[in-house]
Amino acid sequence: MYKLYDLSLSGHCHRARLFLNLLGLDYEAVPVDLLSGEHLQEAHLKRNPFGKVPVLDDDGYLVRESNAILVYLALKHKARDWYPTDDAKAAAEIQQWLNVAASELLQGPAKAYVARVFGGDDKTYNEGVELSHKLYAVLDPLLDGRDWLVGDRPTIADVALYSYVSRAPIAGVDISGYGNIQRWLANVEGLAGFVAMPDPA
Ligand SMILES: N[C@@H](CCC(=O)N[C@@H](CS)C(=O)NCC(=O)O)C(=O)O
């Protein structure tokens, strides 16, 4: 069975948990206590020298980086609909969104959420909010008339973007003006196997 080294309130970890659940795969979530610095101790640094979660352990083979976990699981389980690598255009579009998840999504929505939930100064939080709106102003029109980011089916692009965008209300980012984004979030939430990210206590 897979082990996922995990932090329940992390959007990166939820990204991995969500896809494991959407594929109906069994896994054990192993919490890593970032507050006590467990991610910087030797045992975790052996799993991920960058000291981050999530890390997927597949019978001793370790996959770090949430987007790499999505790719690994889709290929290993031949989930071609989720990651159609035989379609050059679809694969390129998915890669574009994985890059957005690692850049614009991280710099905006993830930054605002982390500052709100784990504590961050006003400057960091405000930058996160500003860059969230910058991203959403691009994303919303791209979703006009579409149910999914790539093609006409959900793919790992949707999984990669979902977690932090869905946390906008908790991050204090108003998404009421982005109707297409709200509709797309609901589409992901309607998928069989969907699991929500927990709210902070
Ligand atoms: N690029 C990484 C980012 C993961 C990440 O930033 N994880 C955070 C929790 S949300 C973490 O482990 N932070 C610990 C640290 O940076 O020291 C991924 O996609 O997996």
PDB file of C-alpha atoms and ligand atoms in Angstrom:
ATOM      1  CA  MET A   1       0.000   0.000   0.000  1.00  0.00           C
ATOM      2  CA  TYR A   2       1.135   3.536  -0.699  1.00  0.00           C
ATOM      3  CA  LYS A   3       2.279   5.745   2.154  1.00  0.00           C
ATOM      4  CA  LEU A   4       1.810   9.484   1.819  1.00  0.00           C
ATOM      5  CA  TYR A   5       3.926  11.704   4.073  1.00  0.00           C
ATOM      6  CA  ASP A   6       1.367  14.344   4.661  1.00  0.00           C
ATOM      7  CA  LEU A   7       0.203  17.549   6.325  1.00  0.00           C
ATOM      8  CA  SER A   8      -3.597  17.705   6.406  1.00  0.00           C
ATOM      9  CA  LEU A   9      -3.857  21.499   5.980  1.00  0.00           C
ATOM     10  CA  SER A  10      -1.377  21.652   3.096  1.00  0.00           C
ATOM     11  CA  GLY A  11      -2.841  22.229  -0.369  1.00  0.00           C
ATOM     12  CA  HIS A  12       0.141  20.449  -1.935  1.00  0.00           C
ATOM     13  CA  CYS A  13      -0.618  17.384   0.174  1.00  0.00           C
ATOM     14  CA  HIS A  14      -4.344  17.623  -0.555  1.00  0.00           C
ATOM     15  CA  ARG A  15      -3.477  17.621  -4.269  1.00  0.00           C
ATOM     16  CA  ALA A  16      -1.879  14.180  -3.800  1.00  0.00           C
ATOM     17  CA  ARG A  17      -4.624  12.881  -1.472  1.00  0.00           C
ATOM     18  CA  LEU A  18      -7.328  14.063  -3.860  1.00  0.00           C
ATOM     19  CA  PHE A  19      -5.821  12.180  -6.789  1.00  0.00           C
ATOM     20  CA  LEU A  20      -5.254   9.004  -4.756  1.00  0.00           C
ATOM     21  CA  ASN A  21      -8.954   9.145  -3.848  1.00  0.00           C
ATOM     22  CA  LEU A  22     -10.138   9.981  -7.368  1.00  0.00           C
ATOM     23  CA  LEU A  23      -8.255   6.906  -8.605  1.00  0.00           C
ATOM     24  CA  GLY A  24      -9.716   4.836  -5.755  1.00  0.00           C
ATOM     25  CA  LEU A  25      -6.274   3.839  -4.458  1.00  0.00           C
ATOM     26  CA  ASP A  26      -5.564   2.674  -0.917  1.00  0.00           C
ATOM     27  CA  TYR A  27      -2.956   4.624   0.992  1.00  0.00           C
ATOM     28  CA  GLU A  28      -1.817   5.369   4.491  1.00  0.00           C
ATOM     29  CA  ALA A  29      -1.428   9.052   5.317  1.00  0.00           C
ATOM     30  CA  VAL A  30       1.574   9.525   7.614  1.00  0.00           C
ATOM     31  CA  PRO A  31       1.412  12.976   9.259  1.00  0.00           C
ATOM     32  CA  VAL A  32       4.623  15.013   9.317  1.00  0.00           C
ATOM     33  CA  ASP A  33       4.591  17.650  12.059  1.00  0.00           C
ATOM     34  CA  LEU A  34       5.975  20.763  10.412  1.00  0.00           C
ATOM     35  CA  LEU A  35       5.366  22.877  13.526  1.00  0.00           C
ATOM     36  CA  SER A  36       7.856  20.816  15.516  1.00  0.00           C
ATOM     37  CA  GLY A  37      10.304  20.770  12.591  1.00  0.00           C
ATOM     38  CA  GLU A  38       9.899  17.061  11.835  1.00  0.00           C
ATOM     39  CA  HIS A  39      10.281  17.820   8.110  1.00  0.00           C
ATOM     40  CA  LEU A  40      13.849  19.013   8.742  1.00  0.00           C
ATOM     41  CA  GLN A  41      14.930  15.979  10.716  1.00  0.00           C
ATOM     42  CA  GLU A  42      17.103  13.256   9.258  1.00  0.00           C
ATOM     43  CA  ALA A  43      14.313  10.713   8.751  1.00  0.00           C
ATOM     44  CA  HIS A  44      12.290  13.068   6.556  1.00  0.00           C
ATOM     45  CA  LEU A  45      15.303  14.602   4.808  1.00  0.00           C
ATOM     46  CA  LYS A  46      16.150  11.065   3.643  1.00  0.00           C
ATOM     47  CA  ARG A  47      12.707  10.956   2.014  1.00  0.00           C
ATOM     48  CA  ASN A  48      12.987  14.469   0.613  1.00  0.00           C
ATOM     49  CA  PRO A  49      16.285  16.369   0.895  1.00  0.00           C
ATOM     50  CA  PHE A  50      14.300  19.577   0.273  1.00  0.00           C
ATOM     51  CA  GLY A  51      12.447  18.986   3.544  1.00  0.00           C
ATOM     52  CA  LYS A  52       8.966  19.297   2.119  1.00  0.00           C
ATOM     53  CA  VAL A  53       5.737  17.337   2.039  1.00  0.00           C
ATOM     54  CA  PRO A  54       4.093  15.549   0.312  1.00  0.00           C
ATOM     55  CA  VAL A  55       6.248  12.515  -0.388  1.00  0.00           C
ATOM     56  CA  LEU A  56       4.734   9.329  -1.803  1.00  0.00           C
ATOM     57  CA  ASP A  57       6.333   6.039  -0.790  1.00  0.00           C
ATOM     58  CA  ASP A  58       5.539   3.240  -3.238  1.00  0.00           C
ATOM     59  CA  ASP A  59       7.007   0.186  -1.579  1.00  0.00           C
ATOM     60  CA  GLY A  60      10.298   2.001  -0.963  1.00  0.00           C
ATOM     61  CA  TYR A  61      10.324   4.059  -4.165  1.00  0.00           C
ATOM     62  CA  LEU A  62       9.979   7.699  -3.103  1.00  0.00           C
ATOM     63  CA  VAL A  63       8.262  10.362  -5.190  1.00  0.00           C
ATOM     64  CA  ARG A  64       8.565  13.948  -3.988  1.00  0.00           C
ATOM     65  CA  GLU A  65       6.842  17.034  -5.466  1.00  0.00           C
ATOM     66  CA  SER A  66       3.053  17.001  -5.640  1.00  0.00           C
ATOM     67  CA  ASN A  67       2.855  17.374  -9.432  1.00  0.00           C
ATOM     68  CA  ALA A  68       5.322  14.516  -9.904  1.00  0.00           C
ATOM     69  CA  ILE A  69       3.096  12.389  -7.658  1.00  0.00           C
ATOM     70  CA  LEU A  70       0.120  13.095  -9.958  1.00  0.00           C
ATOM     71  CA  VAL A  71       2.146  12.127 -13.031  1.00  0.00           C
ATOM     72  CA  TYR A  72       3.527   8.993 -11.349  1.00  0.00           C
ATOM     73  CA  LEU A  73       0.135   7.742 -10.205  1.00  0.00           C
ATOM     74  CA  ALA A  74      -1.564   8.463 -13.540  1.00  0.00           C
ATOM     75  CA  LEU A  75       1.139   6.615 -15.503  1.00  0.00           C
ATOM     76  CA  LYS A  76       1.544   3.756 -13.054  1.00  0.00           C
ATOM     77  CA  HIS A  77      -2.206   3.071 -12.989  1.00  0.00           C
ATOM     78  CA  LYS A  78      -2.641   3.701 -16.717  1.00  0.00           C
ATOM     79  CA  ALA A  79      -5.168   6.411 -15.985  1.00  0.00           C
ATOM     80  CA  ARG A  80      -4.920   7.705 -19.553  1.00  0.00           C
ATOM     81  CA  ASP A  81      -7.981   9.918 -19.334  1.00  0.00           C
ATOM     82  CA  TRP A  82      -6.369  11.803 -16.471  1.00  0.00           C
ATOM     83  CA  TYR A  83      -3.052  12.181 -18.296  1.00  0.00           C
ATOM     84  CA  PRO A  84      -3.359  11.488 -22.035  1.00  0.00           C
ATOM     85  CA  THR A  85       0.330  11.304 -22.909  1.00  0.00           C
ATOM     86  CA  ASP A  86      -0.400   9.938 -26.389  1.00  0.00           C
ATOM     87  CA  ASP A  87      -2.095  13.242 -27.269  1.00  0.00           C
ATOM     88  CA  ALA A  88       0.732  15.773 -27.737  1.00  0.00           C
ATOM     89  CA  LYS A  89      -1.509  18.831 -27.501  1.00  0.00           C
ATOM     90  CA  ALA A  90      -3.369  17.658 -24.406  1.00  0.00           C
ATOM     91  CA  ALA A  91      -0.099  16.632 -22.708  1.00  0.00           C
ATOM     92  CA  ALA A  92       1.464  20.028 -23.475  1.00  0.00           C
ATOM     93  CA  GLU A  93      -1.601  21.865 -22.134  1.00  0.00           C
ATOM     94  CA  ILE A  94      -1.542  19.771 -18.966  1.00  0.00           C
ATOM     95  CA  GLN A  95       2.154  20.545 -18.516  1.00  0.00           C
ATOM     96  CA  GLN A  96       1.391  24.242 -18.871  1.00  0.00           C
ATOM     97  CA  TRP A  97      -1.112  24.004 -16.001  1.00  0.00           C
ATOM     98  CA  LEU A  98       1.276  21.974 -13.839  1.00  0.00           C
ATOM     99  CA  ASN A  99       3.760  24.808 -14.312  1.00  0.00           C
ATOM    100  CA  VAL A 100       1.103  27.370 -13.358  1.00  0.00           C
ATOM    101  CA  ALA A 101       0.434  25.300 -10.217  1.00  0.00           C
ATOM    102  CA  ALA A 102       4.143  25.518  -9.353  1.00  0.00           C
ATOM    103  CA  SER A 103       4.420  29.252 -10.085  1.00  0.00           C
ATOM    104  CA  GLU A 104       1.398  31.586 -10.246  1.00  0.00           C
ATOM    105  CA  LEU A 105      -0.740  29.399  -7.958  1.00  0.00           C
ATOM    106  CA  LEU A 106       2.097  29.142  -5.431  1.00  0.00           C
ATOM    107  CA  GLN A 107       2.875  32.871  -5.501  1.00  0.00           C
ATOM    108  CA  GLY A 108      -0.777  33.939  -5.158  1.00  0.00           C
ATOM    109  CA  PRO A 109      -3.465  31.649  -3.720  1.00  0.00           C
ATOM    110  CA  ALA A 110      -1.066  29.370  -1.815  1.00  0.00           C
ATOM    111  CA  LYS A 111       0.832  32.323  -0.328  1.00  0.00           C
ATOM    112  CA  ALA A 112      -2.361  34.044   0.859  1.00  0.00           C
ATOM    113  CA  TYR A 113      -3.714  30.782   2.327  1.00  0.00           C
ATOM    114  CA  VAL A 114      -0.480  29.895   4.136  1.00  0.00           C
ATOM    115  CA  ALA A 115      -0.163  33.436   5.541  1.00  0.00           C
ATOM    116  CA  ARG A 116      -3.744  33.295   6.832  1.00  0.00           C
ATOM    117  CA  VAL A 117      -3.671  29.770   8.242  1.00  0.00           C
ATOM    118  CA  PHE A 118      -0.085  29.371   9.445  1.00  0.00           C
ATOM    119  CA  GLY A 119       0.698  33.024  10.121  1.00  0.00           C
ATOM    120  CA  GLY A 120       2.441  35.482   7.860  1.00  0.00           C
ATOM    121  CA  ASP A 121       3.091  39.209   7.862  1.00  0.00           C
ATOM    122  CA  ASP A 122       0.700  41.651   6.195  1.00  0.00           C
ATOM    123  CA  LYS A 123       3.047  42.314   3.276  1.00  0.00           C
ATOM    124  CA  THR A 124       3.266  38.604   2.418  1.00  0.00           C
ATOM    125  CA  TYR A 125      -0.485  38.140   2.803  1.00  0.00           C
ATOM    126  CA  ASN A 126      -1.342  41.203   0.695  1.00  0.00           C
ATOM    127  CA  GLU A 127       1.034  40.072  -2.056  1.00  0.00           C
ATOM    128  CA  GLY A 128      -0.678  36.687  -2.037  1.00  0.00           C
ATOM    129  CA  VAL A 129      -4.117  38.277  -2.355  1.00  0.00           C
ATOM    130  CA  GLU A 130      -2.992  40.595  -5.163  1.00  0.00           C
ATOM    131  CA  LEU A 131      -1.382  37.758  -7.121  1.00  0.00           C
ATOM    132  CA  SER A 132      -4.447  35.565  -6.514  1.00  0.00           C
ATOM    133  CA  HIS A 133      -6.622  38.120  -8.283  1.00  0.00           C
ATOM    134  CA  LYS A 134      -4.043  38.429 -11.053  1.00  0.00           C
ATOM    135  CA  LEU A 135      -4.237  34.660 -11.611  1.00  0.00           C
ATOM    136  CA  TYR A 136      -8.029  34.459 -11.298  1.00  0.00           C
ATOM    137  CA  ALA A 137      -8.482  37.298 -13.789  1.00  0.00           C
ATOM    138  CA  VAL A 138      -6.649  35.135 -16.348  1.00  0.00           C
ATOM    139  CA  LEU A 139      -8.141  31.798 -15.300  1.00  0.00           C
ATOM    140  CA  ASP A 140     -11.793  32.820 -15.229  1.00  0.00           C
ATOM    141  CA  PRO A 141     -12.112  33.777 -18.929  1.00  0.00           C
ATOM    142  CA  LEU A 142     -10.117  30.687 -19.930  1.00  0.00           C
ATOM    143  CA  LEU A 143     -12.825  28.577 -18.252  1.00  0.00           C
ATOM    144  CA  ASP A 144     -15.622  30.356 -20.088  1.00  0.00           C
ATOM    145  CA  GLY A 145     -17.781  27.701 -21.765  1.00  0.00           C
ATOM    146  CA  ARG A 146     -15.534  24.911 -20.469  1.00  0.00           C
ATOM    147  CA  ASP A 147     -16.033  22.363 -17.714  1.00  0.00           C
ATOM    148  CA  TRP A 148     -12.348  21.429 -17.382  1.00  0.00           C
ATOM    149  CA  LEU A 149      -8.981  23.048 -17.918  1.00  0.00           C
ATOM    150  CA  VAL A 150      -7.896  20.718 -20.732  1.00  0.00           C
ATOM    151  CA  GLY A 151     -10.208  19.016 -23.232  1.00  0.00           C
ATOM    152  CA  ASP A 152     -13.634  17.839 -22.203  1.00  0.00           C
ATOM    153  CA  ARG A 153     -12.662  15.579 -19.309  1.00  0.00           C
ATOM    154  CA  PRO A 154     -11.004  16.122 -15.929  1.00  0.00           C
ATOM    155  CA  THR A 155      -7.236  15.693 -15.992  1.00  0.00           C
ATOM    156  CA  ILE A 156      -4.383  16.044 -13.535  1.00  0.00           C
ATOM    157  CA  ALA A 157      -4.338  19.752 -14.496  1.00  0.00           C
ATOM    158  CA  ASP A 158      -7.651  20.199 -12.650  1.00  0.00           C
ATOM    159  CA  VAL A 159      -6.331  18.246  -9.659  1.00  0.00           C
ATOM    160  CA  ALA A 160      -3.156  20.351  -9.516  1.00  0.00           C
ATOM    161  CA  LEU A 161      -5.039  23.653  -9.488  1.00  0.00           C
ATOM    162  CA  TYR A 162      -8.044  22.719  -7.371  1.00  0.00           C
ATOM    163  CA  SER A 163      -6.758  22.581  -3.782  1.00  0.00           C
ATOM    164  CA  TYR A 164      -5.414  26.106  -3.307  1.00  0.00           C
ATOM    165  CA  VAL A 165      -8.081  27.757  -5.500  1.00  0.00           C
ATOM    166  CA  SER A 166     -10.764  26.071  -3.364  1.00  0.00           C
ATOM    167  CA  ARG A 167      -9.246  27.653  -0.239  1.00  0.00           C
ATOM    168  CA  ALA A 168      -9.913  31.195  -1.463  1.00  0.00           C
ATOM    169  CA  PRO A 169     -12.639  31.872   1.152  1.00  0.00           C
ATOM    170  CA  ILE A 170     -10.333  30.686   3.959  1.00  0.00           C
ATOM    171  CA  ALA A 171      -7.512  32.788   2.533  1.00  0.00           C
ATOM    172  CA  GLY A 172      -9.875  35.779   2.559  1.00  0.00           C
ATOM    173  CA  VAL A 173      -9.841  36.147  -1.237  1.00  0.00           C
ATOM    174  CA  ASP A 174     -13.236  37.092  -2.666  1.00  0.00           C
ATOM    175  CA  ILE A 175     -14.004  34.902  -5.697  1.00  0.00           C
ATOM    176  CA  SER A 176     -17.645  35.969  -6.029  1.00  0.00           C
ATOM    177  CA  GLY A 177     -16.755  37.843  -9.231  1.00  0.00           C
ATOM    178  CA  TYR A 178     -15.262  34.758 -10.899  1.00  0.00           C
ATOM    179  CA  GLY A 179     -18.311  32.737 -11.940  1.00  0.00           C
ATOM    180  CA  ASN A 180     -16.433  30.347 -14.231  1.00  0.00           C
ATOM    181  CA  ILE A 181     -13.953  29.474 -11.479  1.00  0.00           C
ATOM    182  CA  GLN A 182     -16.787  28.785  -9.037  1.00  0.00           C
ATOM    183  CA  ARG A 183     -18.503  26.507 -11.577  1.00  0.00           C
ATOM    184  CA  TRP A 184     -15.224  24.655 -12.233  1.00  0.00           C
ATOM    185  CA  LEU A 185     -14.613  24.165  -8.487  1.00  0.00           C
ATOM    186  CA  ALA A 186     -18.104  22.623  -8.228  1.00  0.00           C
ATOM    187  CA  ASN A 187     -17.309  20.328 -11.175  1.00  0.00           C
ATOM    188  CA  VAL A 188     -14.249  18.967  -9.358  1.00  0.00           C
ATOM    189  CA  GLU A 189     -16.268  18.596  -6.146  1.00  0.00           C
ATOM    190  CA  GLY A 190     -18.838  16.517  -8.065  1.00  0.00           C
ATOM    191  CA  LEU A 191     -16.298  13.900  -9.180  1.00  0.00           C
ATOM    192  CA  ALA A 192     -16.633  10.354  -7.807  1.00  0.00           C
ATOM    193  CA  GLY A 193     -14.033   9.904  -5.072  1.00  0.00           C
ATOM    194  CA  PHE A 194     -13.704  13.630  -4.350  1.00  0.00           C
ATOM    195  CA  VAL A 195     -12.395  14.436  -0.869  1.00  0.00           C
ATOM    196  CA  ALA A 196     -12.442  17.941   0.533  1.00  0.00           C
ATOM    197  CA  MET A 197      -9.542  19.646   2.213  1.00  0.00           C
ATOM    198  CA  PRO A 198     -10.147  20.020   5.962  1.00  0.00           C
ATOM    199  CA  ASP A 199     -10.815  23.476   7.376  1.00  0.00           C
ATOM    200  CA  PRO A 200      -8.382  24.835   9.964  1.00  0.00           C
ATOM    201  CA  ALA A 201      -9.589  24.473  13.575  1.00  0.00           C
TER     202      ALA A 201
HETATM  203  N1  LIG B   1       6.931  22.083  -4.841  1.00  0.00           N
HETATM  204  C1  LIG B   1       6.504  21.311  -3.695  1.00  0.00           C
HETATM  205  C2  LIG B   1       6.033  22.259  -2.611  1.00  0.00           C
HETATM  206  C3  LIG B   1       5.602  21.528  -1.370  1.00  0.00           C
HETATM  207  C4  LIG B   1       5.532  22.464  -0.182  1.00  0.00           C
HETATM  208  O1  LIG B   1       5.851  23.658  -0.266  1.00  0.00           O
HETATM  209  N2  LIG B   1       5.138  21.885   0.947  1.00  0.00           N
HETATM  210  C5  LIG B   1       5.098  22.657   2.168  1.00  0.00           C
HETATM  211  C6  LIG B   1       3.795  22.374   2.894  1.00  0.00           C
HETATM  212  S1  LIG B   1       2.466  23.095   1.944  1.00  0.00           S
HETATM  213  C7  LIG B   1       6.263  22.264   3.021  1.00  0.00           C
HETATM  214  O2  LIG B   1       6.586  21.108   3.119  1.00  0.00           O
HETATM  215  N3  LIG B   1       6.917  23.256   3.637  1.00  0.00           N
HETATM  216  C8  LIG B   1       7.995  23.032   4.522  1.00  0.00           C
HETATM  217  C9  LIG B   1       9.121  23.982   4.279  1.00  0.00           C
HETATM  218  O3  LIG B   1       9.104  24.669   3.239  1.00  0.00           O
HETATM  219  O4  LIG B   1      10.021  24.037   5.108  1.00  0.00           O
HETATM  220  C10 LIG B   1       5.393  20.343  -4.119  1.00  0.00           C
HETATM  221  O5  LIG B   1       4.687  20.648  -5.094  1.00  0.00           O
HETATM  222  O6  LIG B   1       5.246  19.274  -3.498  1.00  0.00           O
END
